[in-house]
Each structure stands twice: as C-alpha cells, then as structure tokens.
Coordinates of C-alpha atoms in Angstrom, one line a residue:
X1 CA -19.8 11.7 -5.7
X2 CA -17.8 10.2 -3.0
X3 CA -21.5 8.0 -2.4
X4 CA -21.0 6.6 -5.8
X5 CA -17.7 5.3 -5.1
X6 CA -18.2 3.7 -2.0
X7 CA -21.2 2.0 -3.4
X8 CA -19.4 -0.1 -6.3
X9 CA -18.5 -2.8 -4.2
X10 CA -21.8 -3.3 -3.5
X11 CA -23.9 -6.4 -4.9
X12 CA -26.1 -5.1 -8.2
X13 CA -29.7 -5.0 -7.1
X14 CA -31.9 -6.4 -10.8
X15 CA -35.3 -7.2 -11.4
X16 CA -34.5 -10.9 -9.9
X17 CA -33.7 -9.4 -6.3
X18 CA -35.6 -6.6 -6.3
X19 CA -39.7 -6.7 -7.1
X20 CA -41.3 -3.9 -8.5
X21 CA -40.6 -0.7 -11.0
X22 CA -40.5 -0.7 -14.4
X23 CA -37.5 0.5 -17.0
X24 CA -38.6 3.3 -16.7
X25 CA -39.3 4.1 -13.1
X26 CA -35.7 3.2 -12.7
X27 CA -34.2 5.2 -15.4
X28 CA -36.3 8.0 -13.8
X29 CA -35.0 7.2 -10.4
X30 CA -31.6 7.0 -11.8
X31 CA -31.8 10.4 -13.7
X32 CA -33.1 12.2 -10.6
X33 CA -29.9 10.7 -8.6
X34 CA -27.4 11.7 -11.3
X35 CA -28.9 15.1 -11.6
X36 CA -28.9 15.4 -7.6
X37 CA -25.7 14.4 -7.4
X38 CA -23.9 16.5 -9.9
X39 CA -25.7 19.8 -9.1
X40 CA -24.3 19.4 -5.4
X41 CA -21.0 19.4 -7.2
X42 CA -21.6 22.7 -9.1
X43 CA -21.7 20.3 -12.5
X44 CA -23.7 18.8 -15.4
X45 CA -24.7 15.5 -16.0
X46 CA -22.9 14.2 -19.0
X47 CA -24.4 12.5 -21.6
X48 CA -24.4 9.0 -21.8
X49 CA -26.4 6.0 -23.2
X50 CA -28.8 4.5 -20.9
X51 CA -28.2 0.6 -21.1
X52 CA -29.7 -2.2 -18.9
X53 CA -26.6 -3.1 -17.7
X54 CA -25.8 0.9 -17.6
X55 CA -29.2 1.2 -15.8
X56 CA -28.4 -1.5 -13.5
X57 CA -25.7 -0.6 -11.9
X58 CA -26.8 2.8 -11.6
X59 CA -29.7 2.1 -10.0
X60 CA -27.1 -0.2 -7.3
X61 CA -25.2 2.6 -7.3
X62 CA -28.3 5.2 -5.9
X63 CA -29.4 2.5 -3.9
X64 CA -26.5 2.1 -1.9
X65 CA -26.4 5.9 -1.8
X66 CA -29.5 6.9 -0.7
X67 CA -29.3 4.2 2.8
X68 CA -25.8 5.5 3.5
X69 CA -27.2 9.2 3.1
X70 CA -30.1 8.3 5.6
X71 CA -27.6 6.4 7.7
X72 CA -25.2 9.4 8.0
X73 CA -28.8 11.6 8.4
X74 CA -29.6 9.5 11.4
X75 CA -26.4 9.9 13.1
X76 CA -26.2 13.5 11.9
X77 CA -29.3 14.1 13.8
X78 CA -28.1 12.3 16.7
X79 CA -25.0 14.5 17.0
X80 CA -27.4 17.5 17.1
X81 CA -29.5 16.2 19.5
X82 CA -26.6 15.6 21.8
X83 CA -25.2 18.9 21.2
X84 CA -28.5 20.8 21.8
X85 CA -28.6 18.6 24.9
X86 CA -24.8 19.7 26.0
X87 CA -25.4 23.1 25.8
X88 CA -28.6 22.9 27.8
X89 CA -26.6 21.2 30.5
X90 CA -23.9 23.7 29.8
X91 CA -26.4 26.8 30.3
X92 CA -27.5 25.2 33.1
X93 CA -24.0 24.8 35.1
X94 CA -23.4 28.4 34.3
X95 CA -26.5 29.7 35.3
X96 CA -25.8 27.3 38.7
X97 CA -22.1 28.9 38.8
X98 CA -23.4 32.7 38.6
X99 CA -25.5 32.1 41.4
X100 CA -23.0 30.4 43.8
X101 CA -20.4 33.4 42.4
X102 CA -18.3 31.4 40.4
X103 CA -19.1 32.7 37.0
X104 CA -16.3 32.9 34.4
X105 CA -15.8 36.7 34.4
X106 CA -15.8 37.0 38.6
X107 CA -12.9 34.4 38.1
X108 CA -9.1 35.2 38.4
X109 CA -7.9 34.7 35.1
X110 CA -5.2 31.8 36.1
X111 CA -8.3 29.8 37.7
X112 CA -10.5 30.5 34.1
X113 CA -6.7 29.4 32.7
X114 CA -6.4 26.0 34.5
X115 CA -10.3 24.8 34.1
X116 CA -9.7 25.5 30.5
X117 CA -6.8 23.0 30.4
X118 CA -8.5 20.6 32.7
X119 CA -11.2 20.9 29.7
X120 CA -8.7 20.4 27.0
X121 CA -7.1 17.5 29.1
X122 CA -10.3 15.9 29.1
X123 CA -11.3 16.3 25.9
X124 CA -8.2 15.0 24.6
X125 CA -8.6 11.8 27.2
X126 CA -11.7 11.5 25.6
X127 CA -13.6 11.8 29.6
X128 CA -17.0 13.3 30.2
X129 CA -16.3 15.2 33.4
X130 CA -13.4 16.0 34.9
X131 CA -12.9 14.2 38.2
X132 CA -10.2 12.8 39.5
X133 CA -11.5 9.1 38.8
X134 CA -11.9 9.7 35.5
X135 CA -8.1 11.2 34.8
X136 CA -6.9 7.6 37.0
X137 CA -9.2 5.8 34.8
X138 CA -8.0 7.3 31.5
X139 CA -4.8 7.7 32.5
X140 CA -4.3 3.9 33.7
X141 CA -5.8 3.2 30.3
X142 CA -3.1 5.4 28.4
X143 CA -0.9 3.4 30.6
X144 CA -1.5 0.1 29.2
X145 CA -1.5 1.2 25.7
X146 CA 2.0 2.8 26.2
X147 CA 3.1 -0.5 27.6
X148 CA 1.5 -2.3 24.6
X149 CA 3.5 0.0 22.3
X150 CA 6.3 -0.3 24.0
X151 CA 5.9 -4.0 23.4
X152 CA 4.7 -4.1 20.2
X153 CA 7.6 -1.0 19.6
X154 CA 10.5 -3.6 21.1
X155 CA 8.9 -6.6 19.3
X156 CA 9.5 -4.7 15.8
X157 CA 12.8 -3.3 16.7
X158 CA 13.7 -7.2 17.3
X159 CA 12.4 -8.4 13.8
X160 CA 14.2 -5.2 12.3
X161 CA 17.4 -6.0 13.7
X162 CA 16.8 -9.8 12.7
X163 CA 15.5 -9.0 9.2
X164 CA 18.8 -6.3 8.9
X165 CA 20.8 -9.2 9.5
X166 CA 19.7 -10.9 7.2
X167 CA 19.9 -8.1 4.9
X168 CA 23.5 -8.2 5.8
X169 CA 23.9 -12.2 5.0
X170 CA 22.4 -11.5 1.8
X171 CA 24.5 -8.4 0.7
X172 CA 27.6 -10.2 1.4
X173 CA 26.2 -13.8 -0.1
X174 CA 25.7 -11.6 -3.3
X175 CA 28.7 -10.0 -3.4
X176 CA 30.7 -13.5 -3.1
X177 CA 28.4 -14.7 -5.6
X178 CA 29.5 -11.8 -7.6
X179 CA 32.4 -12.1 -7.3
X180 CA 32.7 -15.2 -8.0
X181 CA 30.3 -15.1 -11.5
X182 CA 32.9 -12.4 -12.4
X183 CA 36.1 -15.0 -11.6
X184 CA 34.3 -17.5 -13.3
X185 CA 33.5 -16.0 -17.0
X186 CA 37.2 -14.6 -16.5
X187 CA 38.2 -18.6 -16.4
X188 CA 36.0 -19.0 -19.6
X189 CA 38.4 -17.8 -22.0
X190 CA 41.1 -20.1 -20.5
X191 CA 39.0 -22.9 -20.3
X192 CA 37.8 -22.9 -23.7
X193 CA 41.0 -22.8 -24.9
X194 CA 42.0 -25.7 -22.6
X195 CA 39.1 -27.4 -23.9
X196 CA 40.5 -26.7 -27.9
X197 CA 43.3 -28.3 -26.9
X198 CA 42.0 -31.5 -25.1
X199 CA 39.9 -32.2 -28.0
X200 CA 43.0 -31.7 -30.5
X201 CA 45.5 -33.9 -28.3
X202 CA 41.5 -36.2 -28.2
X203 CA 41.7 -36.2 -31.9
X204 CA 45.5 -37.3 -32.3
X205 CA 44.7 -39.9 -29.6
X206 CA 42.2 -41.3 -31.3
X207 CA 44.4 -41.3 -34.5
X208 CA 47.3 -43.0 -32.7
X209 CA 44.4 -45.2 -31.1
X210 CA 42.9 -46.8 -34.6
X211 CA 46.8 -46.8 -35.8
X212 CA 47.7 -49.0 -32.7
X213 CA 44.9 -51.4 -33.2
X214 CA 45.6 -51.6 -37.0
X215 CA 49.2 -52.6 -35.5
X216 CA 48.0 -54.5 -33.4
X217 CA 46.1 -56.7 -35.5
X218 CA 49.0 -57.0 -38.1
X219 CA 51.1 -58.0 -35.1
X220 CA 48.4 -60.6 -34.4
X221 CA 48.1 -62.1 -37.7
X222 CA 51.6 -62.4 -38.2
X223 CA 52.3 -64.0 -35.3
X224 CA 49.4 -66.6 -36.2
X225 CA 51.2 -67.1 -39.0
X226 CA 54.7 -68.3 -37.4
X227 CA 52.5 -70.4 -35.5
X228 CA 52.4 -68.2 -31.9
X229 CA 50.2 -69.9 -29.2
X230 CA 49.3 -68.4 -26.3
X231 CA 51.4 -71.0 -24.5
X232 CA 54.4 -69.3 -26.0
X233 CA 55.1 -66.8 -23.4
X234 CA 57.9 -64.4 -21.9
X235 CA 59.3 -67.2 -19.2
X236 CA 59.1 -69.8 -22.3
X237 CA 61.0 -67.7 -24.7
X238 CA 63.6 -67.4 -21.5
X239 CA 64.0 -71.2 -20.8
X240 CA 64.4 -71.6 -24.3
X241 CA 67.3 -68.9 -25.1
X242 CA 68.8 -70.4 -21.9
X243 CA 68.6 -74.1 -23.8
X244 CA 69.8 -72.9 -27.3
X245 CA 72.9 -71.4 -25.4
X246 CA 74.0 -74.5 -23.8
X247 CA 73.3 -76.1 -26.7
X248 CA 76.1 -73.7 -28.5
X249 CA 78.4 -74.5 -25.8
X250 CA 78.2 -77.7 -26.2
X251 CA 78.6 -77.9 -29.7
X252 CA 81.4 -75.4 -29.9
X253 CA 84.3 -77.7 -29.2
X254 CA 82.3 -80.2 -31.9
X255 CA 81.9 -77.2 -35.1
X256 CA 85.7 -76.1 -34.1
X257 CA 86.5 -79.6 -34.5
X258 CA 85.0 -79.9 -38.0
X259 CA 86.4 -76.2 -38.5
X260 CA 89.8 -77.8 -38.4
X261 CA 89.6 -80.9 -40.8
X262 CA 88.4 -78.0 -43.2
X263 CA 91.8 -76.8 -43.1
X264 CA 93.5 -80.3 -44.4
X265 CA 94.6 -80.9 -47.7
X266 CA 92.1 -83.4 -49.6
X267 CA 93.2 -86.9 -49.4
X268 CA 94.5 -87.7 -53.1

C-alpha cells in the first residue's frame, strides 16, 4: 500500500503514451494488482466502479509499483549477495585465525572485548576494516563536519539572537502602540464632546456672521444715503471737527454779542 502512495505523483500512463493492451487487459492487470496488494495486507479488495479515468490511474498507479518493486528486488539481491560474500570472507578470516591460534574462544576475554569495540567503532564510522588509516581518515572526516556544525551551529545562534532582538523591538513597538490605541479611544469621548461644542460655538458664529453682514449692509446703504464717499475718511472727519471748533470760537464773541441785543427792550 505504501507503493500506491508513492506512485501518485507520478505522470498517468494512457493509451496516448503507452501502445498496446486493451480495456480489458488493463482492468485485468489492475485487478490482479489490487488483489496482490490487499492480500499482503491481510485485507479485501473493496468494491468499486471501474471507470476509465478510475482505470487509468490505477493502471499508473501499478505501473509505478511494479518498477519500484523490481528496483528495491535488485538492490535487495544485491544486499544478499554482498552479505553471502561477507560471511565467506568472514569464514575465511576465522578459519585463517584458528590456524595461527588466534581464534575467538583461545582469546582472553578483554582482547575478544576490545576487537569487539574496534568493530562497533567501525561500524559506526561507517569504515571497512579497522586500520589505523581508516580511523585518521574517518575521524579527520568527523572533524570537519563538527567544525561545519559548529559553524553552521554559531551562524544560527547569531540569526537567533538577531531575530530575538527583533522580537524584542517588536514586543515593545506593540506595547507603545497599545498603549497608545488605549490613550487614544480614552481621548475620544473628550474629543467628541470638544467637537459638539466647536460646532455649537460654529453655529452661533455663523449666526452672528450673517447678522453682521446684514448690519453691515444696512450700515452701507445708509451711509450711501447721507452721501458717504470713500474719500470721507477717519483723518477727514478729524481735520473737520478740528475746523468746526475754530469756527465756534470764533463765532462765540459774535452769537454772545447778538445774545445781548436780545436782552434790550424793543425800540418803540
């Protein structure tokens, strides 16, 4: 089943890119898969309608199954070859070892102990044999990937502690934006009642506004009426008051004169 899912990705193989087989060649093919495939799951096929489409991707599906099951076969084979070959080589070392006296069971047990490590060692190093070359070799190599950790180790540490910091900007840019959304829809109440009252005392000014130019325009008309030029200004007015009182101190002595021949009897 696991074939089947690694095979969807797969491009569909139809009639167009693949020549020969009927329908029903395939839906045999596919049926034989199916039923393969289940029964090594301990499970029945379910029932399902067999579509083109259906068909189709099935048939992709076995495909793709069937080369990856030969592929794995090939290397599965290979494996066993190799092993059959190791432990003809092994036989061989042991039979050489009994002969010189150096079979496992004539060992002392810390000697048995240490080649068994030296084994382990190996095998985790991922070496053949177990010569001294080999453990440089590996060993340099184990080297230079602990340095490119360490590298790539120190490299992340740096962007961590860079990308904590910024972390730490942003925290503390959120929390004054916070805090200042929270100081700001506190000032909203306020505000809206300062605004109530700038478009009351708006309101009255424009009242007092139309009322003045109303005013005005009385003012204006009247004045055109008296016969007010422009020429007639603040300075004018002065020089003027300034002549009509000379002009009353002038004729002062003159109207108390006449004031006094009021006060005579008439003439008879």
């Amino acid at each position: 089943m696991n074939e089947m899912i690694s095979g969807v990705g797969e491009p569909v193989v139809t009639d167009a890119t693949k020549g020969g087989g009927s329908n029903a060649a395939r839906i045999a093919e596919v049926k034989a898969w199916l039923a393969a495939q289940f029964n090594a799951a301990g499970k029945e096929v379910p029932d399902f309608e067999y579509t083109p489409r259906s068909i189709a991707h099935l048939y992709n599906l076995a495909t793709v199954s069937q080369a990856k099951t030969q592929a794995a076969n090939i290397v599965a084979n290979d494996f066993r070859q190799k092993a059959a070959e190791y432990r003809s080589q092994a036989a061989r070392i042991r039979e050489i070892l009994e002969n010189v006296g150096l079979a496992q069971e004539s060992l002392p047990s810390n000697v048995v102990a240490s080649a068994q490590v030296l084994a382990n060692v190996a095998n985790l190093l991922n070496i053949r044999d177990t010569e001294l070359s080999s453990f440089l070799v590996a060993m340099g190599d184990i080297s230079l990937r602990k340095t490119g950790v360490d590298e790539e180790r120190a490299k992340v540490h740096k962007e961590s502690k860079t990308l904590l910091e910024y972390t730490r900007k942003a925290i503390a840019r959120l929390t004054y934006l916070k805090r200042t959304l929270a100081q700001l829809e506190d000032d909203v109440a306020p505000c809206d009642a300062q605004m109530e009252n700038w478009k009351t005392n708006l309101g009255v000014m424009a009242s007092k506004e139309r009322q003045y130019m109303q005013q005005y325009n009385n003012y204006k008309a009247l004045l055109n009426r008296v016969g007010y030029t422009p020429e007639i200004n603040h300075g004018v007015l002065v020089e003027m008051a300034e002549h009509r009182k000379d002009l009353e101190k002038k004729t002062k002595p003159i109207l108390d004169t006449l004031r006094s021949y009021q006060d005579l009897p008439p003439v008879s």
